[in-house]
Amino acid sequence: MKRAKLFQFSIMNGLLEGLYESEKTIGEIAEHGDFGLGTFNGMDGEMVAYNGEFYQIKADGTSSKANMSQKTPFASVTNFKADIVHEITESINKEGLDQLMKQLTPGPNLFYAIHLEGYFSTVRTRTVSKQHKPYKKFMLAVNDQKEFVFHDKQGLLAGFYSPDYMQGITVAGYHLHFITELRNGGGHTLDFMMEKGKVEIQILEDYEIELPSNEKFINANLGGDRSKEIEFTEG
Ligand SMILES: [Zn+2]
């Protein structure tokens, strides 16, 4: 059986360092997967991809289809095909999802693509506001983020679980973006309560990172333990 691969463009520590631009287009990202998440140049909202459709969620919480020529400083995608499907009959939040993942998956040291779809009584999201040059580091840029609470929505969460040892390269643990069924709102998910629906999980054993080749990235200081910063910025 072919091993499923997570494709990632750039690294999380790059965003923390304020590297908010690259030449990589959403169209190029889409060549590596139909499902995933990321952001846009200038941190102009959150990106979520499902079924080959890429959406941009703006700082006001509204969303629209992304243009394939838009550029991104960070994105993670895969070609989604569920290995595990689980019906949700009792409400589940972020912590409940973690418990469920422990039951359903082989273990914490592989990557997993996660798709939750159904009826959500609440979803708490945030979306960073578009940043202007000179770019501030992410720790400061999140001061411009807006939080939203969606109530009683059909919709989906798309994203990934990444092992602890990957912190800094990506976001360790859960990173999920929300979009409503009508595709008119969403954001980076802080917490949620799904009442009914299903969880689909894909096991990802291969991992590919493409690094930006621009001068800023190549020479930036991207080392050090930034777990605290990631916990603060990614919630
Ligand atoms: Zn996010």
Tab-separated table of N, CA, C and O and ligand atoms in Angstrom, residues 37 46 126 175 177 188 234, ligand 1:
chain	number	residue	atom	x	y	z
A	37	LEU	N	-4.233	23.090	5.667
A	37	LEU	CA	-4.366	24.435	6.228
A	37	LEU	C	-3.085	25.229	6.027
A	37	LEU	O	-2.058	24.697	5.591
A	46	GLU	N	-6.602	33.037	7.480
A	46	GLU	CA	-6.293	31.619	7.633
A	46	GLU	C	-6.697	30.893	6.354
A	46	GLU	O	-7.688	31.238	5.728
A	126	ARG	N	-9.865	31.990	15.973
A	126	ARG	CA	-9.188	33.286	15.882
A	126	ARG	C	-8.628	33.414	14.473
A	126	ARG	O	-8.348	32.430	13.787
A	175	HIS	N	-3.676	20.944	15.146
A	175	HIS	CA	-3.803	22.218	14.441
A	175	HIS	C	-4.967	22.050	13.471
A	175	HIS	O	-4.852	21.323	12.481
A	177	HIS	N	-8.360	23.947	11.408
A	177	HIS	CA	-9.065	25.146	10.952
A	177	HIS	C	-10.521	24.790	10.696
A	177	HIS	O	-10.832	23.702	10.197
A	188	HIS	N	-8.865	29.750	12.633
A	188	HIS	CA	-7.960	28.854	13.368
A	188	HIS	C	-8.689	28.454	14.655
A	188	HIS	O	-9.121	29.322	15.413
A	234	GLU	N	-0.572	29.704	18.952
A	234	GLU	CA	-1.461	28.730	18.309
A	234	GLU	C	-2.566	28.237	19.226
A	234	GLU	O	-3.495	27.579	18.776
B	1	ZN	ZN	-3.880	27.838	12.245
